[in-house]
Short mmCIF file of C-alpha atoms in Angstrom, two decimals:
data_model
loop_
_atom_site.label_atom_id
_atom_site.label_comp_id
_atom_site.label_asym_id
_atom_site.label_seq_id
_atom_site.Cartn_x
_atom_site.Cartn_y
_atom_site.Cartn_z
CA MET A 17 141.73 118.60 91.48
CA ILE A 18 143.45 117.32 88.32
CA GLN A 19 147.23 116.80 88.66
CA LEU A 20 148.72 117.69 85.29
CA GLN A 21 151.73 115.79 83.95
CA PRO A 22 154.57 117.93 82.63
CA ASP A 23 153.92 116.92 79.01
CA LEU A 24 150.22 117.94 79.08
CA PRO A 25 149.23 121.35 77.68
CA GLY A 26 148.33 124.06 80.15
CA ASP A 27 144.69 124.28 79.00
CA TYR A 28 144.08 120.54 79.41
CA ALA A 29 142.22 120.83 82.74
CA ALA A 30 139.84 123.46 81.40
CA ALA A 31 139.18 121.41 78.26
CA LEU A 32 138.50 118.28 80.32
CA THR A 33 136.03 120.18 82.51
CA THR A 34 134.20 121.41 79.38
CA LEU A 35 134.05 117.91 77.91
CA LYS A 36 132.71 116.43 81.16
CA SER A 37 129.95 119.03 81.09
CA LEU A 38 129.13 118.15 77.48
CA VAL A 39 128.93 114.43 78.35
CA ARG A 40 126.60 115.09 81.31
CA GLU A 41 124.35 117.31 79.19
CA ALA A 42 124.20 114.62 76.50
CA GLN A 43 123.33 112.00 79.13
CA GLN A 44 120.52 114.19 80.44
CA ARG A 45 119.17 114.78 76.92
CA ALA A 46 119.32 111.05 76.22
CA GLN A 47 117.48 110.32 79.46
CA ARG A 48 114.74 112.78 78.51
CA VAL A 49 114.45 111.20 75.06
CA VAL A 50 114.22 107.71 76.57
CA ASN A 51 111.58 108.86 79.07
CA THR A 52 109.52 110.50 76.33
CA ALA A 53 109.73 107.36 74.21
CA MET A 54 108.61 105.20 77.15
CA ILE A 55 105.65 107.48 77.94
CA GLU A 56 104.60 107.34 74.29
CA LEU A 57 104.98 103.55 74.23
CA TYR A 58 102.90 103.10 77.39
CA TRP A 59 100.18 105.37 76.02
CA ASN A 60 100.08 103.42 72.76
CA ILE A 61 99.86 100.10 74.63
CA GLY A 62 97.05 101.50 76.75
CA ARG A 63 95.27 102.82 73.65
CA THR A 64 95.55 99.42 71.96
CA ILE A 65 94.04 97.68 74.98
CA LEU A 66 91.16 100.18 75.08
CA ASP A 67 90.46 99.77 71.37
CA ARG A 68 90.45 95.98 71.65
CA GLN A 69 88.18 96.03 74.69
CA MET A 70 85.61 98.03 72.75
CA ASN A 71 85.24 95.25 70.17
CA GLU A 72 86.55 92.03 71.73
CA PRO A 73 86.23 90.24 75.12
CA TRP A 74 89.57 91.49 76.45
CA GLY A 75 89.02 90.80 80.12
CA SER A 76 91.41 90.24 83.03
CA LYS A 77 92.49 86.79 81.76
CA VAL A 78 93.57 88.27 78.44
CA LEU A 79 95.55 91.02 80.20
CA ASP A 80 97.20 88.43 82.44
CA ARG A 81 98.31 86.49 79.35
CA LEU A 82 99.41 89.70 77.60
CA ALA A 83 101.57 90.67 80.57
CA ARG A 84 103.25 87.21 80.61
CA ASP A 85 103.88 87.22 76.86
CA LEU A 86 105.37 90.71 76.86
CA ARG A 87 107.66 89.85 79.79
CA THR A 88 108.79 86.71 77.97
CA GLU A 89 109.55 88.61 74.78
CA PHE A 90 111.22 91.53 76.55
CA PRO A 91 112.73 90.06 79.76
CA HIS A 92 114.91 93.09 80.46
CA MET A 93 111.96 95.50 80.54
CA LYS A 94 110.33 95.79 83.97
CA GLY A 95 107.16 97.66 83.01
CA PHE A 96 104.99 94.83 81.74
CA SER A 97 103.32 93.66 84.94
CA ARG A 98 99.57 93.07 84.97
CA SER A 99 98.98 96.09 87.23
CA ASN A 100 101.08 98.33 85.00
CA LEU A 101 99.06 97.30 81.94
CA TYR A 102 95.98 98.51 83.77
CA ASN A 103 97.82 101.75 84.50
CA MET A 104 98.61 102.10 80.79
CA ARG A 105 94.97 101.61 79.92
CA ALA A 106 93.94 104.25 82.48
CA PHE A 107 96.66 106.57 81.17
CA ALA A 108 95.37 106.32 77.60
CA ALA A 109 91.79 106.85 78.78
CA ALA A 110 92.77 109.92 80.80
CA TRP A 111 94.75 111.57 77.98
CA ASN A 112 92.56 110.87 74.96
CA GLY A 113 92.46 114.32 73.35
CA PRO A 114 93.62 115.28 69.85
CA GLU A 115 97.10 116.39 70.91
CA PRO A 116 99.89 113.77 70.93
CA ILE A 117 100.73 112.55 74.42
CA VAL A 118 104.32 113.83 74.12
CA GLN A 119 102.97 117.38 73.74
CA THR A 120 100.94 117.24 76.95
CA PRO A 121 102.36 118.10 80.41
CA SER A 122 102.18 114.40 81.30
CA GLY A 123 104.36 113.57 78.34
CA GLN A 124 107.20 115.49 80.00
CA LEU A 125 106.93 113.66 83.32
CA SER A 126 108.21 110.26 84.40
CA TRP A 127 105.93 107.25 84.45
CA SER A 128 105.96 107.31 88.27
CA HIS A 129 104.66 110.89 88.19
CA ASN A 130 101.87 109.83 85.84
CA VAL A 131 100.87 106.85 87.97
CA ALA A 132 100.59 109.22 90.96
CA LEU A 133 98.37 111.57 88.96
CA LEU A 134 96.16 108.68 87.85
CA SER A 135 95.86 107.07 91.28
CA LYS A 136 95.21 110.23 93.29
CA LEU A 137 93.09 112.40 90.97
CA ASP A 138 89.88 111.68 89.04
CA ASP A 139 89.41 115.10 87.41
CA HIS A 140 91.25 115.58 84.10
CA GLU A 141 91.70 119.34 84.47
CA LEU A 142 93.20 118.88 87.93
CA ARG A 143 95.58 116.27 86.53
CA ARG A 144 96.68 118.76 83.88
CA TRP A 145 97.03 121.53 86.50
CA TYR A 146 99.28 119.43 88.74
CA ALA A 147 101.21 117.96 85.79
CA SER A 148 101.98 121.46 84.47
CA ARG A 149 103.28 122.59 87.84
CA ALA A 150 105.27 119.42 88.36
CA VAL A 151 107.01 120.07 85.04
CA GLY A 152 107.53 123.79 85.66
CA ASN A 153 108.80 123.37 89.20
CA GLY A 154 110.73 120.12 88.81
CA TRP A 155 108.73 118.35 91.54
CA SER A 156 109.80 114.88 92.60
CA VAL A 157 107.09 112.22 92.85
CA ALA A 158 107.02 112.66 96.64
CA VAL A 159 106.49 116.43 96.33
CA LEU A 160 103.77 115.93 93.70
CA GLU A 161 101.94 113.47 95.96
CA HIS A 162 102.22 115.87 98.91
CA GLN A 163 100.81 118.77 96.88
CA ILE A 164 97.88 116.64 95.70
CA LEU A 165 97.22 115.28 99.20
CA THR A 166 97.12 118.81 100.64
CA SER A 167 94.99 120.23 97.77
CA LEU A 168 97.48 122.82 96.58
CA HIS A 169 95.03 123.98 93.88
CA THR A 170 92.69 125.30 96.60
CA ARG A 171 95.48 126.89 98.68
CA ALA A 172 97.61 128.66 96.05
CA GLY A 173 97.07 132.42 96.23
CA ALA A 174 94.39 132.03 98.92
CA ALA A 175 96.16 133.79 101.83
CA PRO A 176 94.97 137.34 102.61
CA ASN A 177 97.61 139.81 101.46
CA ASN A 178 98.24 143.41 100.39
CA LEU A 179 100.83 142.55 97.73
CA GLU A 180 98.97 144.12 94.80
CA ALA A 181 98.38 147.33 96.74
CA ARG A 182 102.00 147.60 97.94
CA LEU A 183 103.65 146.21 94.78
CA PRO A 184 101.54 147.44 91.83
CA GLY A 185 102.06 145.51 88.64
CA GLU A 186 103.64 142.41 90.17
CA GLY A 187 101.70 141.78 93.37
CA THR A 188 98.98 139.63 91.80
CA ASP A 189 101.41 137.18 90.20
CA LEU A 190 103.58 137.16 93.33
CA ALA A 191 100.56 136.34 95.49
CA ARG A 192 99.91 133.22 93.40
CA GLU A 193 103.43 132.06 94.20
CA VAL A 194 103.85 132.92 97.89
CA ALA A 195 100.39 133.52 99.40
CA LYS A 196 99.41 129.93 100.17
CA ASP A 197 96.74 129.24 102.80
CA PRO A 198 96.94 127.11 104.81
CA LEU A 199 100.47 125.79 105.01
CA VAL A 200 100.43 122.03 105.70
CA LEU A 201 103.25 121.05 108.05
CA ASP A 202 102.30 117.44 108.76
CA PHE A 203 105.53 116.18 107.18
CA LEU A 204 107.45 117.09 110.37
CA GLY A 205 106.23 113.79 111.81
CA LEU A 206 106.81 114.69 115.48
CA THR A 207 105.26 113.15 118.58
CA GLU A 208 103.83 114.82 121.65
CA ASP A 209 106.90 113.69 123.63
CA SER A 210 109.32 115.55 121.36
CA GLN A 211 111.43 118.12 123.17
CA GLU A 212 112.18 121.53 121.67
CA HIS A 213 115.59 120.44 120.41
CA ALA A 214 113.98 117.51 118.57
CA ILE A 215 111.47 119.85 116.94
CA GLU A 216 114.27 122.22 115.88
CA GLU A 217 116.24 119.27 114.51
CA ALA A 218 113.22 118.01 112.56
CA MET A 219 112.55 121.40 111.01
CA THR A 220 116.20 121.76 110.03
CA LEU A 221 116.44 118.27 108.54
CA ARG A 222 113.17 118.73 106.70
CA MET A 223 114.02 122.17 105.36
CA ALA A 224 113.70 121.01 101.75
CA GLN A 225 110.09 119.94 102.39
CA THR A 226 109.42 123.14 104.35
CA LEU A 227 110.58 125.22 101.38
CA ALA A 228 108.55 123.09 98.98
CA GLU A 229 105.45 123.73 101.09
CA PHE A 230 106.04 127.49 100.93
CA GLY A 231 106.20 127.23 97.14
CA PRO A 232 108.60 126.89 94.20
CA GLY A 233 111.79 128.92 94.04
CA PHE A 234 112.43 129.45 97.76
CA ALA A 235 115.94 129.21 99.20
CA PHE A 236 116.82 129.03 102.91
CA ILE A 237 118.93 131.89 104.29
CA GLY A 238 118.72 131.30 108.03
CA ARG A 239 116.64 130.54 111.12
CA GLN A 240 116.57 133.00 114.03
CA HIS A 241 118.42 135.38 111.71
CA HIS A 242 120.10 138.04 113.84
CA LEU A 243 119.56 141.77 113.25
CA GLU A 244 121.34 144.42 115.32
CA VAL A 245 119.70 147.83 115.19
CA ASP A 246 121.67 150.48 117.11
CA GLY A 247 122.62 148.00 119.84
CA ASP A 248 119.24 146.26 120.04
CA ASP A 249 119.08 142.59 119.02
CA PHE A 250 116.26 141.08 116.99
CA PHE A 251 115.80 137.56 115.61
CA ILE A 252 113.76 136.69 112.53
CA ASP A 253 112.16 133.24 112.71
CA LEU A 254 112.95 132.32 109.10
CA LEU A 255 114.68 134.36 106.43
CA LEU A 256 114.15 132.97 102.94
CA TYR A 257 114.96 134.13 99.43
CA HIS A 258 112.51 133.89 96.54
CA VAL A 259 114.77 133.33 93.54
CA PRO A 260 112.21 133.85 90.72
CA SER A 261 111.35 137.36 91.94
CA ASP A 262 114.85 138.13 93.35
CA ARG A 263 113.74 139.21 96.82
CA TYR A 264 114.11 138.38 100.51
CA VAL A 265 111.10 136.87 102.29
CA VAL A 266 110.70 137.28 106.05
CA VAL A 267 108.66 134.55 107.79
CA GLU A 268 107.29 134.95 111.31
CA LEU A 269 105.40 132.20 113.15
CA LYS A 270 102.86 133.03 115.85
CA ALA A 271 100.98 130.51 117.98
CA GLY A 272 97.24 130.77 118.34
CA LYS A 273 94.95 133.26 116.67
CA PHE A 274 96.11 136.22 114.59
CA LYS A 275 96.38 139.57 116.35
CA PRO A 276 96.84 142.90 114.54
CA GLU A 277 99.98 143.68 116.56
CA HIS A 278 101.69 140.68 114.96
CA LEU A 279 101.96 142.65 111.73
CA GLY A 280 103.73 145.51 113.52
CA GLN A 281 106.71 143.26 114.25
CA LEU A 282 106.70 141.82 110.74
CA ASN A 283 106.54 145.34 109.24
CA PHE A 284 109.61 146.24 111.25
CA TYR A 285 111.57 143.18 110.10
CA VAL A 286 110.70 143.75 106.43
CA ALA A 287 111.76 147.40 106.64
CA ALA A 288 115.01 146.42 108.39
CA ILE A 289 115.89 143.80 105.77
CA ASN A 290 115.21 146.33 103.01
CA ASP A 291 117.55 148.80 104.65
CA MET A 292 120.30 146.45 105.88
CA LEU A 293 120.48 143.55 103.38
CA ARG A 294 118.62 144.38 100.20
CA LEU A 295 120.76 145.48 97.24
CA PRO A 296 119.55 148.09 94.72
CA ARG A 297 119.02 145.42 92.05
CA GLN A 298 116.79 143.31 94.31
CA ALA A 299 113.02 143.54 94.53
CA PRO A 300 111.33 144.80 97.73
CA THR A 301 111.23 142.35 100.63
CA VAL A 302 107.94 140.56 101.40
CA GLY A 303 106.73 139.34 104.78
CA ILE A 304 104.72 136.18 105.54
CA LEU A 305 103.03 135.78 108.92
CA VAL A 306 102.14 132.16 109.74
CA CYS A 307 99.61 131.82 112.57
CA GLY A 308 97.53 129.04 114.08
CA SER A 309 94.20 130.58 113.02
CA LYS A 310 92.81 133.90 111.87
CA ASN A 311 89.71 136.04 111.49
CA GLU A 312 89.65 137.11 107.86
CA ARG A 313 88.12 140.54 108.54
CA THR A 314 90.63 141.33 111.27
CA VAL A 315 93.45 140.35 108.92
CA ARG A 316 92.11 142.60 106.15
CA TYR A 317 91.92 145.63 108.45
CA ALA A 318 95.46 144.99 109.70
CA LEU A 319 96.83 144.56 106.17
CA ASP A 320 95.22 147.83 105.04
CA GLY A 321 97.21 149.64 107.73
CA SER A 322 100.53 147.95 106.93
CA ALA A 323 103.12 149.90 104.98
CA GLN A 324 105.05 146.82 103.81
CA PRO A 325 103.91 144.06 101.39
CA LEU A 326 102.66 141.24 103.63
CA THR A 327 100.58 138.09 103.53
CA VAL A 328 98.99 136.17 106.40
CA THR A 329 98.47 132.41 106.34
CA SER A 330 97.51 129.71 108.82
CA TYR A 331 99.00 126.25 109.17
CA THR A 332 97.35 122.91 109.65
CA TYR A 333 97.94 119.21 110.22
CA GLU A 334 94.49 118.30 108.86
CA ALA A 335 95.92 116.28 105.98
CA LEU A 336 96.85 113.56 108.46
CA PRO A 337 94.47 110.97 109.93
CA VAL A 338 92.94 111.97 113.25
CA ASP A 339 95.03 109.54 115.33
CA GLU A 340 98.24 110.91 113.80
CA GLN A 341 97.16 114.54 114.27
CA ALA A 342 96.89 113.84 118.00
CA THR A 343 100.57 112.92 118.20
CA LEU A 344 101.83 116.20 116.69
CA PRO A 345 103.08 119.15 118.76
CA SER A 346 100.90 122.13 119.48
CA PRO A 347 101.38 125.48 117.71
CA GLU A 348 102.83 126.76 121.00
CA ALA A 349 105.50 124.04 120.94
CA ILE A 350 106.52 124.87 117.38
CA THR A 351 106.67 128.57 118.19
CA ALA A 352 108.80 127.83 121.25
CA ALA A 353 111.17 125.87 119.04
CA LEU A 354 111.53 128.76 116.64
CA GLU A 355 112.19 131.14 119.51
CA HIS A 356 115.03 129.05 120.96
CA ASP A 357 118.45 130.32 121.98
CA PRO A 358 119.88 132.05 118.87
CA ALA A 359 123.34 130.77 119.76
CA SER A 360 122.29 127.21 118.86
CA PRO A 361 124.68 125.49 116.45
CA LEU A 362 121.73 124.71 114.21
CA ASP A 363 121.81 128.32 113.06
CA ALA A 364 125.36 128.08 111.83
#
């Protein structure tokens, strides 16, 4: 807090706060301009190398010499390594359409984002798909790499749900955002010797990654969220909030295979949140049931009989190598962790 001297005007603190905000905004704009200029420069260097290689013997020895000469001329710039020149060439080859590079989704990302797209994806349309979502959702490089590794483009909107039937007009778009199948939880990085408290701790510490796996725009409200209904106590595994659609999202985790009765409990929780927490301005609450596996037909029948808007997804560790999958806890262990003593300080 600013301590004002007697001779300073009374509105000085407010003015200083405003000016600090203006400086930070200018810094952010300048950073974006610098990033855009660097992306354009790297594309142009890559394009030049490609053009020369079409007509001249520009092999690896020439690129080695080019990297040395550029580093000598511009010693304070760190981007002129031999490997990065190859990345620039690949970047120009990947984005070779008529539109300027700065007008593409990649032109709005950092160079590290673009290197990840180049190294992990061969298909141009997939690169554009992930680049657009990285821009729109503000993904870090680590999140982008995770989404590519776990094939988000095949999982988005794939979970069975009744959102369109229960929320006409918005359910289809909402399903694309929240109905992901399967959820990939390999980032928890636990071993088979982990006790329940360690699993709880890992999930709490990795909440940012957990929310990112659910999708963009989720905020964490609480774990084992307590509901009291006329003297009876109930505990919701995870209570989230989906900011873009302004609604609560109830998440329940069940070990093993999906059973129709699982949706009965989730229906109850969604109805209770609507009645006890939801404000008139907020959109209807949605429920997500996360289970170890499911029979699609059984899920469809159960969803048809559910009054509340729900989606059912499975979770997997299949993105990890086989030897690492073997070290992770079973679905039963994760469920046991979520159903721990609600008085735990981790819920505070």
